[in-house]
Amino acid sequence: MAVLQAHDPLPGLRVVDPAFDWAQIQLRMRDGVQLSPLLPLGGDAGLVWVPKNGCSTLKRVWLQLQGADCQQPGFDPHSAALPSAYWLNPDELRAVSEHRSLVAIWRDPIDRFVSACRSHLVELTTAAVHAKLRSSCPDQSGFENALRFHDELFAGHGVGSFADDADPVDVMNQAALQLPAWIACHIDWSHHTIPQISFLGGDPRCYRTILGMEQIDVLVAHWSKASGLPLDLTPQHVSREEATNNPWRRLRRDQLSSEALAALERFYAADWAFLELAQQQLGAWQAA
């Protein structure tokens, strides 16, 4: 690409048609393409967000910085922020980083996987799969064709949807052992469980800093002070709120078997390698 100047429009893919564009981005990333979703902060900074890495909290704060009313009933920070993101390939990310101080959150990959299980694992059950197909194919013929396609896709990857009354702990462990297959089969599951480097890119030097989950509160407090705006900084923890009555929301890391942990460590090896590089290349961040 041509040399990007500070005053040039930001490059990257955009979500204009949520039903089509978002699906196409997910499909590309599921197949191994790295695309970093940038939310600009002023003219010289930006946030690259990663699903399950404090994503709801960070998007909600970013939207408030843009003047959005996040207190509306049913407000969804994900759909509200999606049209504003610039999806950058590695070359574009590197070019943008020459003119913007970029920040992102890294999370322990196994903790991130368990978090994805708490919020989305139930989507791999038969009832949830059928409900999703029904919503997109309301006529019976279309539903049956879509179900046949999905059954063949699952079978081709050696998986099948889980019984509706299955033990969530068993499902989590089975999903960990067959994670590449499930990522290939289930588009909405995939963007929560593909490696973080799919979103972060492979070069930590593109970032001013990479922070851990425990530093989110410090980061958003810094944004609040810098902007002078009275932001609602309440963390968003849906799983915690629903855990009492929903066993799918109570899943924990210590419920993973040794075999599942080993499989996850292999699958997410590149995420740990990225963190190691970031720690070597980036200095400690201090809020101004």
mmCIF file of C-alpha atoms in Angstrom, residues 52-247:
data_model
loop_
_atom_site.group_PDB
_atom_site.id
_atom_site.type_symbol
_atom_site.label_atom_id
_atom_site.label_comp_id
_atom_site.label_asym_id
_atom_site.label_seq_id
_atom_site.Cartn_x
_atom_site.Cartn_y
_atom_site.Cartn_z
ATOM 1 C CA LYS A 52 -13.919 -11.588 25.398
ATOM 2 C CA ASN A 53 -11.077 -9.218 26.394
ATOM 3 C CA GLY A 54 -13.194 -6.681 28.261
ATOM 4 C CA CYS A 55 -14.839 -6.015 24.918
ATOM 5 C CA SER A 56 -18.275 -4.900 26.207
ATOM 6 C CA THR A 57 -16.817 -2.531 28.796
ATOM 7 C CA LEU A 58 -14.315 -0.977 26.383
ATOM 8 C CA LYS A 59 -16.832 -0.486 23.588
ATOM 9 C CA ARG A 60 -19.345 1.012 25.995
ATOM 10 C CA VAL A 61 -16.790 3.539 27.235
ATOM 11 C CA TRP A 62 -15.649 4.308 23.672
ATOM 12 C CA LEU A 63 -19.258 4.953 22.624
ATOM 13 C CA GLN A 64 -19.746 7.336 25.547
ATOM 14 C CA LEU A 65 -16.660 9.215 24.382
ATOM 15 C CA GLN A 66 -18.448 9.646 21.031
ATOM 16 C CA GLY A 67 -21.535 11.047 22.792
ATOM 17 C CA ALA A 68 -23.718 7.929 22.664
ATOM 18 C CA ASP A 69 -26.430 7.349 25.269
ATOM 19 C CA CYS A 70 -25.572 3.909 26.619
ATOM 20 C CA GLN A 71 -28.354 3.927 29.232
ATOM 21 C CA GLN A 72 -31.145 3.089 26.800
ATOM 22 C CA PRO A 73 -33.012 -0.162 27.590
ATOM 23 C CA GLY A 74 -31.578 -3.019 25.532
ATOM 24 C CA PHE A 75 -28.534 -1.016 24.453
ATOM 25 C CA ASP A 76 -25.969 -3.288 22.776
ATOM 26 C CA PRO A 77 -22.432 -1.866 22.643
ATOM 27 C CA HIS A 78 -21.328 -4.499 20.107
ATOM 28 C CA SER A 79 -23.835 -3.635 17.383
ATOM 29 C CA ALA A 80 -23.547 0.075 18.188
ATOM 30 C CA ALA A 81 -19.753 0.131 17.808
ATOM 31 C CA LEU A 82 -19.428 -2.287 14.885
ATOM 32 C CA PRO A 83 -20.073 0.260 12.065
ATOM 33 C CA SER A 84 -17.353 2.526 13.490
ATOM 34 C CA ALA A 85 -14.560 -0.066 13.440
ATOM 35 C CA TYR A 86 -11.862 -0.125 10.764
ATOM 36 C CA TRP A 87 -10.744 -3.714 10.088
ATOM 37 C CA LEU A 88 -7.047 -3.450 9.250
ATOM 38 C CA ASN A 89 -4.820 -6.083 7.703
ATOM 39 C CA PRO A 90 -1.273 -6.327 9.166
ATOM 40 C CA ASP A 91 0.213 -3.857 6.664
ATOM 41 C CA GLU A 92 -2.583 -1.347 7.301
ATOM 42 C CA LEU A 93 -2.232 -1.772 11.076
ATOM 43 C CA ARG A 94 1.496 -1.077 10.825
ATOM 44 C CA ALA A 95 0.875 2.023 8.689
ATOM 45 C CA VAL A 96 -1.797 3.400 11.039
ATOM 46 C CA SER A 97 0.446 2.796 14.059
ATOM 47 C CA GLU A 98 2.944 5.311 12.617
ATOM 48 C CA HIS A 99 0.440 8.093 13.350
ATOM 49 C CA ARG A 100 -1.681 6.736 16.205
ATOM 50 C CA SER A 101 -0.856 5.401 19.659
ATOM 51 C CA LEU A 102 -2.692 2.081 19.719
ATOM 52 C CA VAL A 103 -3.722 0.135 22.795
ATOM 53 C CA ALA A 104 -5.202 -3.348 23.201
ATOM 54 C CA ILE A 105 -5.990 -5.825 25.950
ATOM 55 C CA TRP A 106 -4.343 -9.271 26.070
ATOM 56 C CA ARG A 107 -6.006 -12.032 28.107
ATOM 57 C CA ASP A 108 -4.832 -15.425 29.283
ATOM 58 C CA PRO A 109 -6.095 -17.576 26.384
ATOM 59 C CA ILE A 110 -7.556 -20.320 28.578
ATOM 60 C CA ASP A 111 -9.395 -17.775 30.728
ATOM 61 C CA ARG A 112 -10.681 -16.237 27.499
ATOM 62 C CA PHE A 113 -11.855 -19.643 26.236
ATOM 63 C CA VAL A 114 -13.724 -20.323 29.488
ATOM 64 C CA SER A 115 -15.313 -16.871 29.313
ATOM 65 C CA ALA A 116 -16.459 -17.654 25.759
ATOM 66 C CA CYS A 117 -17.909 -20.915 27.046
ATOM 67 C CA ARG A 118 -19.844 -19.152 29.801
ATOM 68 C CA SER A 119 -21.490 -16.774 27.356
ATOM 69 C CA HIS A 120 -21.726 -18.787 24.135
ATOM 70 C CA LEU A 121 -21.200 -22.531 24.663
ATOM 71 C CA VAL A 122 -24.951 -23.196 24.863
ATOM 72 C CA GLU A 123 -25.113 -22.118 21.191
ATOM 73 C CA LEU A 124 -23.561 -25.496 20.297
ATOM 74 C CA THR A 125 -26.610 -27.412 21.613
ATOM 75 C CA THR A 126 -29.182 -28.823 19.212
ATOM 76 C CA ALA A 127 -32.017 -26.506 20.289
ATOM 77 C CA ALA A 128 -29.843 -23.410 19.883
ATOM 78 C CA VAL A 129 -28.585 -24.501 16.454
ATOM 79 C CA HIS A 130 -32.144 -25.190 15.300
ATOM 80 C CA ALA A 131 -33.420 -21.879 16.683
ATOM 81 C CA LYS A 132 -30.745 -19.953 14.801
ATOM 82 C CA LEU A 133 -31.560 -21.762 11.554
ATOM 83 C CA ARG A 134 -35.282 -21.132 12.101
ATOM 84 C CA SER A 135 -34.673 -17.414 12.551
ATOM 85 C CA SER A 136 -32.820 -17.180 9.241
ATOM 86 C CA CYS A 137 -35.034 -19.678 7.340
ATOM 87 C CA PRO A 138 -38.622 -19.204 8.546
ATOM 88 C CA ASP A 139 -40.181 -21.444 5.864
ATOM 89 C CA GLN A 140 -40.008 -25.194 6.481
ATOM 90 C CA SER A 141 -38.290 -26.066 3.211
ATOM 91 C CA GLY A 142 -35.532 -23.525 3.759
ATOM 92 C CA PHE A 143 -35.074 -24.680 7.344
ATOM 93 C CA GLU A 144 -34.763 -28.328 6.312
ATOM 94 C CA ASN A 145 -32.202 -27.486 3.617
ATOM 95 C CA ALA A 146 -30.158 -25.389 6.052
ATOM 96 C CA LEU A 147 -30.337 -28.122 8.689
ATOM 97 C CA ARG A 148 -29.181 -30.721 6.174
ATOM 98 C CA PHE A 149 -26.250 -28.496 5.186
ATOM 99 C CA HIS A 150 -25.244 -27.947 8.820
ATOM 100 C CA ASP A 151 -25.548 -31.630 9.714
ATOM 101 C CA GLU A 152 -23.287 -32.533 6.791
ATOM 102 C CA LEU A 153 -20.830 -29.758 7.724
ATOM 103 C CA PHE A 154 -20.662 -30.947 11.333
ATOM 104 C CA ALA A 155 -20.260 -34.568 10.300
ATOM 105 C CA GLY A 156 -17.490 -33.626 7.876
ATOM 106 C CA HIS A 157 -15.525 -32.151 10.775
ATOM 107 C CA GLY A 158 -16.300 -35.003 13.137
ATOM 108 C CA VAL A 159 -18.605 -33.081 15.498
ATOM 109 C CA GLY A 160 -22.312 -32.933 16.213
ATOM 110 C CA SER A 161 -24.494 -30.537 18.173
ATOM 111 C CA PHE A 162 -24.771 -31.383 21.863
ATOM 112 C CA ALA A 163 -27.911 -32.659 23.588
ATOM 113 C CA ASP A 164 -29.974 -29.911 25.168
ATOM 114 C CA ASP A 165 -29.683 -31.567 28.593
ATOM 115 C CA ALA A 166 -25.924 -32.216 28.324
ATOM 116 C CA ASP A 167 -23.707 -31.344 31.278
ATOM 117 C CA PRO A 168 -22.113 -27.931 30.480
ATOM 118 C CA VAL A 169 -18.804 -29.073 32.005
ATOM 119 C CA ASP A 170 -18.678 -32.101 29.694
ATOM 120 C CA VAL A 171 -19.567 -29.919 26.708
ATOM 121 C CA MET A 172 -16.808 -27.419 27.576
ATOM 122 C CA ASN A 173 -14.203 -30.170 27.757
ATOM 123 C CA GLN A 174 -15.342 -31.767 24.505
ATOM 124 C CA ALA A 175 -15.364 -28.391 22.768
ATOM 125 C CA ALA A 176 -11.795 -27.744 23.961
ATOM 126 C CA LEU A 177 -10.631 -31.050 22.508
ATOM 127 C CA GLN A 178 -12.325 -30.315 19.171
ATOM 128 C CA LEU A 179 -11.922 -26.540 19.064
ATOM 129 C CA PRO A 180 -10.580 -26.251 15.480
ATOM 130 C CA ALA A 181 -13.541 -28.292 14.219
ATOM 131 C CA TRP A 182 -16.072 -26.143 16.075
ATOM 132 C CA ILE A 183 -14.466 -22.948 14.835
ATOM 133 C CA ALA A 184 -14.789 -24.269 11.282
ATOM 134 C CA CYS A 185 -18.438 -25.228 11.794
ATOM 135 C CA HIS A 186 -19.976 -22.417 13.822
ATOM 136 C CA ILE A 187 -19.365 -18.845 12.664
ATOM 137 C CA ASP A 188 -20.718 -17.097 15.790
ATOM 138 C CA TRP A 189 -18.645 -19.340 18.053
ATOM 139 C CA SER A 190 -15.513 -18.757 15.992
ATOM 140 C CA HIS A 191 -14.844 -15.065 16.613
ATOM 141 C CA HIS A 192 -14.988 -15.625 20.374
ATOM 142 C CA THR A 193 -12.470 -18.473 20.306
ATOM 143 C CA ILE A 194 -10.030 -17.920 17.435
ATOM 144 C CA PRO A 195 -6.584 -16.845 18.736
ATOM 145 C CA GLN A 196 -6.189 -13.261 19.901
ATOM 146 C CA ILE A 197 -3.481 -12.643 17.297
ATOM 147 C CA SER A 198 -6.231 -12.900 14.673
ATOM 148 C CA PHE A 199 -7.363 -9.507 16.041
ATOM 149 C CA LEU A 200 -4.095 -8.125 17.405
ATOM 150 C CA GLY A 201 -1.923 -9.016 14.401
ATOM 151 C CA GLY A 202 1.473 -10.575 14.882
ATOM 152 C CA ASP A 203 3.644 -7.542 15.650
ATOM 153 C CA PRO A 204 3.391 -5.997 19.146
ATOM 154 C CA ARG A 205 5.470 -3.026 17.957
ATOM 155 C CA CYS A 206 2.307 -1.666 16.316
ATOM 156 C CA TYR A 207 1.042 -0.806 19.808
ATOM 157 C CA ARG A 208 1.961 1.843 22.304
ATOM 158 C CA THR A 209 1.040 -0.690 24.957
ATOM 159 C CA ILE A 210 -0.577 -4.076 25.470
ATOM 160 C CA LEU A 211 -2.424 -4.226 28.796
ATOM 161 C CA GLY A 212 -3.806 -7.099 30.826
ATOM 162 C CA MET A 213 -7.432 -7.565 31.832
ATOM 163 C CA GLU A 214 -6.629 -6.331 35.341
ATOM 164 C CA GLN A 215 -5.623 -2.938 33.886
ATOM 165 C CA ILE A 216 -8.905 -2.139 32.115
ATOM 166 C CA ASP A 217 -10.205 0.004 34.985
ATOM 167 C CA VAL A 218 -7.020 2.091 34.969
ATOM 168 C CA LEU A 219 -7.252 2.532 31.196
ATOM 169 C CA VAL A 220 -10.880 3.681 31.133
ATOM 170 C CA ALA A 221 -10.310 5.955 34.135
ATOM 171 C CA HIS A 222 -7.443 7.521 32.146
ATOM 172 C CA TRP A 223 -9.779 8.058 29.184
ATOM 173 C CA SER A 224 -12.366 9.634 31.470
ATOM 174 C CA LYS A 225 -9.818 12.052 32.964
ATOM 175 C CA ALA A 226 -8.309 12.909 29.573
ATOM 176 C CA SER A 227 -11.722 13.578 28.006
ATOM 177 C CA GLY A 228 -13.163 15.475 30.965
ATOM 178 C CA LEU A 229 -16.418 13.604 30.435
ATOM 179 C CA PRO A 230 -18.447 11.976 33.245
ATOM 180 C CA LEU A 231 -18.320 8.408 31.947
ATOM 181 C CA ASP A 232 -20.178 5.428 33.378
ATOM 182 C CA LEU A 233 -17.300 3.045 34.064
ATOM 183 C CA THR A 234 -19.389 0.152 35.400
ATOM 184 C CA PRO A 235 -17.814 -3.139 34.173
ATOM 185 C CA GLN A 236 -20.067 -5.366 32.094
ATOM 186 C CA HIS A 237 -20.219 -8.919 33.491
ATOM 187 C CA VAL A 238 -23.273 -10.663 32.044
ATOM 188 C CA SER A 239 -22.148 -14.150 33.039
ATOM 189 C CA ARG A 240 -21.718 -13.146 36.670
ATOM 190 C CA GLU A 241 -25.250 -11.713 36.817
ATOM 191 C CA GLU A 242 -26.879 -14.846 35.401
ATOM 192 C CA ALA A 243 -24.708 -17.489 37.066
ATOM 193 C CA THR A 244 -27.127 -18.255 39.923
ATOM 194 C CA ASN A 245 -29.849 -19.684 37.700
ATOM 195 C CA ASN A 246 -27.902 -20.778 34.619
ATOM 196 C CA PRO A 247 -25.339 -23.618 34.834
#
